[in-house]
Coordinates of C-alpha atoms in Angstrom, one line a residue:
M1 CA -23.0 4.0 5.9
I2 CA -23.5 7.1 3.8
S3 CA -21.0 8.6 1.3
L4 CA -21.5 11.6 -0.9
W5 CA -19.7 13.1 -3.9
Q6 CA -19.2 10.1 -6.2
T7 CA -16.3 10.9 -8.4
S8 CA -14.3 9.4 -11.3
R9 CA -11.0 10.4 -9.6
T10 CA -7.9 8.6 -10.7
V11 CA -4.5 8.2 -9.2
K12 CA -2.3 11.3 -9.7
L13 CA 1.1 10.0 -10.6
D14 CA 2.6 13.4 -10.4
N15 CA 2.0 13.3 -6.7
I16 CA 4.1 10.2 -6.2
P17 CA 7.9 10.5 -6.0
D18 CA 10.1 8.2 -8.1
Q19 CA 10.3 4.8 -6.4
N20 CA 13.3 3.3 -8.3
G21 CA 15.1 0.8 -6.1
K22 CA 12.2 0.3 -3.7
V23 CA 10.3 -2.9 -3.1
F24 CA 6.6 -3.1 -2.2
L25 CA 4.3 -6.0 -1.3
V26 CA 0.6 -5.4 -1.9
T27 CA -1.9 -8.0 -0.7
G28 CA -4.9 -8.6 -2.9
G29 CA -3.3 -6.8 -5.8
T30 CA -5.3 -8.3 -8.6
S31 CA -8.3 -5.9 -8.4
G32 CA -9.7 -2.8 -6.9
L33 CA -7.5 -0.7 -4.6
G34 CA -4.7 -3.3 -4.6
Y35 CA -4.6 -3.3 -8.4
E36 CA -4.6 0.5 -8.7
T37 CA -1.9 0.8 -6.0
S38 CA 0.3 -1.8 -7.7
K39 CA -0.1 -0.2 -11.1
A40 CA 0.8 3.3 -9.8
L41 CA 3.9 2.0 -8.0
V42 CA 5.3 0.2 -11.0
A43 CA 4.6 3.3 -13.0
K44 CA 6.9 5.1 -10.7
N45 CA 9.6 2.5 -11.1
A46 CA 9.1 0.4 -7.9
R47 CA 9.4 -3.4 -7.9
V48 CA 6.0 -4.7 -6.7
F49 CA 5.1 -8.1 -5.4
L50 CA 1.3 -8.6 -5.4
T51 CA -0.5 -11.5 -3.7
Y52 CA -3.2 -13.4 -5.4
R53 CA -5.6 -16.2 -4.7
D54 CA -6.8 -17.0 -8.2
R55 CA -4.0 -17.5 -10.8
D56 CA -6.3 -16.6 -13.7
K57 CA -7.1 -13.2 -12.1
Y58 CA -3.4 -12.7 -11.4
Q59 CA -2.6 -13.3 -15.1
H60 CA -5.4 -10.9 -16.2
A61 CA -4.2 -8.2 -13.7
T62 CA -0.5 -8.4 -14.8
E63 CA -1.5 -8.3 -18.5
G64 CA -3.4 -5.1 -17.8
I65 CA -0.5 -3.5 -16.0
M66 CA 2.1 -4.6 -18.5
E67 CA 0.0 -3.3 -21.4
D68 CA 0.4 0.2 -20.0
Y69 CA 3.9 -0.3 -18.5
P70 CA 5.8 -3.0 -20.5
E71 CA 8.9 -2.5 -18.3
A72 CA 7.1 -3.0 -15.1
K73 CA 8.9 -4.9 -12.4
L74 CA 6.1 -7.1 -11.2
D75 CA 6.0 -10.4 -9.3
G76 CA 3.2 -12.6 -8.0
L77 CA 2.9 -14.5 -4.7
H78 CA 0.1 -16.9 -4.1
A79 CA -1.6 -16.4 -0.7
D80 CA -5.0 -17.9 0.2
Y81 CA -6.0 -16.5 3.5
L82 CA -8.9 -19.0 3.9
Q83 CA -6.5 -21.9 3.5
G84 CA -5.0 -20.8 6.7
F85 CA -1.7 -19.7 8.1
E86 CA 0.3 -22.3 6.1
S87 CA -0.5 -20.5 2.9
L88 CA 0.7 -17.2 4.3
A89 CA 3.9 -18.7 5.7
D90 CA 4.6 -20.1 2.2
C91 CA 3.9 -16.7 0.7
A92 CA 6.3 -15.0 3.1
S93 CA 9.0 -17.7 2.5
K94 CA 8.8 -17.2 -1.2
F95 CA 9.3 -13.5 -0.9
Q96 CA 12.2 -13.9 1.4
Q97 CA 13.9 -16.2 -1.1
H98 CA 14.5 -13.2 -3.3
K99 CA 16.7 -11.7 -0.5
L100 CA 15.4 -8.2 -1.1
P101 CA 14.6 -5.3 1.2
L102 CA 10.9 -4.5 1.8
H103 CA 10.2 -0.8 1.9
A104 CA 6.4 -1.2 2.4
L105 CA 4.0 -4.0 3.2
I106 CA 0.4 -2.9 2.2
N107 CA -2.2 -5.0 3.9
N108 CA -4.9 -4.3 1.4
V109 CA -6.8 -7.6 1.1
G110 CA -10.2 -7.7 2.8
V111 CA -13.8 -9.0 2.8
E112 CA -17.1 -7.8 4.0
S113 CA -20.1 -10.1 4.8
P114 CA -18.6 -13.2 3.0
P115 CA -20.5 -16.5 3.0
D116 CA -20.8 -18.0 6.5
D117 CA -17.9 -20.4 6.4
R118 CA -14.7 -21.0 8.3
S119 CA -11.0 -20.8 7.4
A120 CA -8.9 -23.9 7.4
D121 CA -7.8 -22.9 10.9
G122 CA -11.4 -22.7 12.0
F123 CA -11.7 -18.9 12.1
E124 CA -14.6 -16.7 10.9
P125 CA -13.5 -15.6 7.4
T126 CA -13.7 -11.8 8.1
Q127 CA -11.4 -12.1 11.1
A128 CA -9.2 -14.6 9.3
I129 CA -8.6 -12.4 6.3
N130 CA -9.0 -8.8 7.4
Y131 CA -7.2 -9.1 10.8
L132 CA -5.5 -12.3 11.7
G133 CA -4.0 -12.7 8.2
A134 CA -2.7 -9.2 8.3
F135 CA -1.2 -9.7 11.8
Y136 CA 0.4 -13.0 10.8
L137 CA 1.9 -11.8 7.5
T138 CA 3.2 -8.6 9.0
H139 CA 5.1 -10.5 11.7
L140 CA 6.4 -13.1 9.2
L141 CA 8.0 -10.3 7.3
L142 CA 8.9 -8.1 10.2
T143 CA 12.6 -8.9 10.3
T144 CA 12.9 -7.9 6.7
L145 CA 10.9 -4.7 7.3
K146 CA 13.0 -3.8 10.3
Q147 CA 16.2 -4.4 8.3
T148 CA 15.0 -1.9 5.7
H149 CA 15.6 1.7 6.8
Q150 CA 12.3 3.7 7.2
S151 CA 10.1 0.9 5.9
R152 CA 6.4 1.1 6.3
I153 CA 3.5 -1.2 7.2
L154 CA 0.1 0.0 5.9
N155 CA -3.1 -1.4 7.4
L156 CA -6.2 -0.6 5.3
T157 CA -8.9 0.4 7.9
S158 CA -12.4 1.8 7.4
L159 CA -14.7 4.6 8.2
V160 CA -16.8 2.0 10.1
E161 CA -14.2 2.0 13.0
P162 CA -16.5 4.0 15.3
T163 CA -19.0 1.1 15.4
G164 CA -16.4 -1.6 16.0
T165 CA -16.1 -3.6 19.2
V166 CA -13.8 -6.4 20.4
T167 CA -15.2 -9.8 21.3
W168 CA -12.5 -10.6 23.9
D169 CA -13.6 -14.2 24.5
D170 CA -13.7 -15.0 20.8
L171 CA -11.1 -13.0 18.9
G172 CA -11.1 -15.5 16.0
G173 CA -14.9 -15.5 15.6
H174 CA -15.3 -19.2 16.3
Q175 CA -18.6 -18.6 17.9
A176 CA -19.9 -15.9 15.6
G177 CA -23.4 -16.4 14.4
G178 CA -22.5 -15.3 10.9
S179 CA -20.1 -13.2 8.8
D180 CA -21.8 -9.9 8.9
Y181 CA -21.3 -6.2 9.3
K182 CA -20.5 -6.6 13.0
M183 CA -17.5 -8.9 12.1
Y184 CA -16.4 -6.4 9.5
A185 CA -16.4 -3.4 11.9
E186 CA -14.7 -5.5 14.5
S187 CA -11.9 -6.5 12.2
K188 CA -11.3 -2.9 11.2
V189 CA -11.1 -1.5 14.7
K190 CA -8.7 -4.4 15.6
L191 CA -6.5 -3.2 12.7
F192 CA -6.4 0.3 14.2
M193 CA -5.5 -1.2 17.6
L194 CA -2.8 -3.3 16.0
T195 CA -1.4 -0.3 14.2
A196 CA -1.2 1.6 17.5
E197 CA 0.3 -1.1 19.6
L198 CA 2.8 -2.4 17.0
Q199 CA 4.0 1.2 16.4
R200 CA 4.6 1.8 20.1
R201 CA 6.6 -1.4 20.4
L202 CA 8.7 -0.8 17.3
H203 CA 9.5 2.8 18.2
A204 CA 10.4 1.8 21.7
S205 CA 12.8 -0.8 20.3
G206 CA 14.6 1.8 18.2
S207 CA 13.2 0.6 14.9
T208 CA 12.6 3.1 12.1
T209 CA 9.7 1.1 10.7
D210 CA 6.4 3.0 10.6
V211 CA 3.0 1.5 11.0
F212 CA 0.1 3.4 9.4
S213 CA -3.7 3.2 9.3
V214 CA -5.1 4.2 5.9
H215 CA -8.8 4.8 5.1
P216 CA -9.6 4.8 1.4
G217 CA -13.2 6.1 1.7
V218 CA -16.1 4.3 0.0
A219 CA -14.9 3.0 -3.3
Q220 CA -16.5 1.0 -6.1
T221 CA -14.3 -2.1 -5.7
G222 CA -15.2 -5.8 -5.6
I223 CA -15.4 -6.0 -1.8
F224 CA -19.2 -5.3 -1.7
P225 CA -20.4 -7.0 -4.8
K226 CA -18.5 -10.1 -3.8
S227 CA -20.2 -10.2 -0.4
D228 CA -22.9 -12.8 0.3
Q229 CA -25.9 -11.2 -1.5
D230 CA -28.3 -13.4 0.4
K231 CA -27.7 -11.1 3.4
L232 CA -29.8 -7.9 3.4
G233 CA -27.0 -5.8 4.9
A234 CA -24.6 -7.0 2.2
R235 CA -27.0 -6.0 -0.5
V236 CA -27.6 -2.6 1.0
L237 CA -23.9 -1.9 1.3
A238 CA -23.2 -3.1 -2.2
A239 CA -25.9 -0.9 -3.7
G240 CA -24.7 2.1 -1.7
A241 CA -21.1 1.6 -2.9
V242 CA -22.3 1.5 -6.5
A243 CA -24.5 4.5 -6.1
V244 CA -22.1 6.9 -4.3
G245 CA -18.7 5.3 -4.1
Q246 CA -15.6 6.8 -5.7
S247 CA -13.5 5.0 -8.2
P248 CA -10.8 2.5 -7.1
G249 CA -8.2 5.0 -8.3
G250 CA -9.7 7.7 -6.1
G251 CA -9.6 5.3 -3.1
A252 CA -6.0 4.4 -3.8
R253 CA -4.8 8.0 -3.5
S254 CA -4.6 7.9 0.3
V255 CA -2.8 4.5 0.2
L256 CA -0.2 5.7 -2.3
K257 CA 0.4 8.9 -0.3
V258 CA 1.1 7.0 2.9
A259 CA 3.2 4.4 1.1
T260 CA 5.4 6.9 -0.7
D261 CA 5.4 10.4 0.9
P262 CA 8.8 10.9 2.5
S263 CA 7.5 13.7 4.7
L264 CA 5.5 11.1 6.7
A265 CA 8.6 9.2 8.0
G266 CA 8.3 8.8 11.7
L267 CA 4.6 9.7 11.8
G268 CA 3.1 6.2 12.1
G269 CA 0.8 5.2 14.9
G270 CA -2.9 4.5 15.7
D271 CA -3.7 8.1 16.6
R272 CA -2.7 9.2 13.1
H273 CA -4.9 8.2 10.2
W274 CA -5.0 9.3 6.5
G275 CA -8.0 9.3 4.2
P276 CA -11.2 11.2 3.4
W277 CA -13.1 13.0 6.1
Y278 CA -15.7 10.8 7.9
T279 CA -17.7 10.6 11.1
G280 CA -19.6 8.0 12.9
A281 CA -21.4 7.0 16.1
P282 CA -19.5 4.7 18.5
M283 CA -22.7 2.8 19.6
Q284 CA -24.7 -0.3 18.9
P285 CA -28.3 0.6 19.2
L286 CA -30.9 -2.1 20.0
G287 CA -28.1 -4.5 20.7
Q288 CA -27.0 -4.5 17.1
T289 CA -24.0 -3.1 15.2
W290 CA -25.2 -0.7 12.5
P291 CA -23.2 1.2 9.9
L292 CA -23.8 4.6 11.4
C293 CA -21.0 6.3 9.5
F294 CA -20.8 9.1 7.0
T295 CA -18.2 10.3 4.5
V296 CA -18.0 12.7 1.6
N297 CA -15.0 11.0 0.0
Y298 CA -13.3 14.4 0.1
D299 CA -9.6 15.2 0.6
N300 CA -8.1 11.7 0.5
Y301 CA -4.7 13.0 1.6
S302 CA -5.3 14.4 5.0
Y303 CA -4.7 13.4 8.6
R304 CA -7.7 12.2 10.6
K305 CA -8.2 11.4 14.2
P306 CA -9.9 8.0 14.8
I307 CA -13.2 8.1 16.8
N308 CA -13.4 4.7 18.6
P309 CA -12.1 5.0 22.2
L310 CA -10.6 1.5 22.0
I311 CA -7.9 2.8 19.7
D312 CA -6.6 5.2 22.5
D313 CA -7.0 2.5 25.2
L314 CA -3.4 1.5 25.9
Q315 CA -4.3 -1.5 28.0
A316 CA -6.8 -2.8 25.4
C317 CA -4.4 -2.5 22.6
E318 CA -1.6 -4.3 24.5
R319 CA -4.1 -7.0 25.5
L320 CA -5.3 -7.5 21.9
Y321 CA -1.7 -7.7 20.6
D322 CA -0.7 -10.3 23.1
E323 CA -3.8 -12.4 22.9
T324 CA -3.8 -12.4 19.1
L325 CA -0.2 -13.5 19.1
H326 CA -1.1 -16.4 21.4
L327 CA -4.1 -17.3 19.3
I328 CA -2.2 -17.4 16.1
N329 CA 0.8 -19.4 17.4
D330 CA -1.6 -21.9 18.9
K331 CA -2.7 -22.7 15.3
A332 CA 0.2 -21.9 13.0
S333 CA 2.9 -24.4 12.3
V334 CA 5.3 -21.6 11.5
K335 CA 5.4 -19.5 14.7
I336 CA 5.8 -15.8 14.9
T337 CA 7.7 -13.7 17.4
G338 CA 6.0 -10.6 18.9
V339 CA 7.7 -7.3 19.4
P340 CA 8.5 -7.1 23.1
K341 CA 7.3 -4.2 25.2
Q342 CA 10.1 -1.9 26.3
G343 CA 11.9 -3.4 29.3
C344 CA 10.2 -6.9 29.1
C345 CA 10.6 -10.1 27.2
K346 CA 8.2 -12.3 25.2

């Protein structure tokens, strides 16, 4: 993965409309892109719920935000994706107890090359956090989102999508040899496919909820330094992000545009993607998945067309949605209901 034009860009608050009266839920909001996104939203008068795993980090993050914006409307929700679906169900339940609308769910939390472990539900951690957790939390909150006029779901994808594949006989990564770049690329192309399929089903049902894919570029966040540095690939990606990545504030620009720009209403879907220009090779040379991608972190606000052909494969997207729903409900004590295809039932 190559990125040029390291910058010290920050969030441009002048580009964000006033968000008074709106409610946002940002996962992984204690650092990096999630922190910058949450901070900008409260600066524009939104009420923000951010999820956290570590309470000390949550306290530190809120103190930093409140120092700059003492009147910030900020709430925390505990969510430990590695503790399994039960933790996410509890998180969603606690949000719903507030009986508020939800104008945007921002699925920001993510990992790359974490330690080789398993979630409490037995899934490979990259799939558990980046993809399955986002799918589950989205559907837990979907009734609230659909009841909120022109609400939005944002899935943070990645420029590595061209190299992603789907392991159809192991969607949860039970049999994965390790948590590596291949798992990361797979999780991100699955998020693209989820965006495409869920948007088709919601629009067919008459819902005004939009589902967006957002690519923040390469940013100097904790995702790479927190990866398993015993892995060569993780060390290379971490060093590259430090050397050429943009600031978290720069990366958050695309997220904030899609979360707040009123002109994007009705423009969700997997074939529409916002973030810096990038390109990549949809191939796995020598039987391996390599980060054959390139970006210049330029023009974070523009529309891009995804590269991976899986994202435009209607049958593949439908299959992934249905099989993921079954996989999750087989493990989760709190079941979720999928959005039916037009003219059928689930």
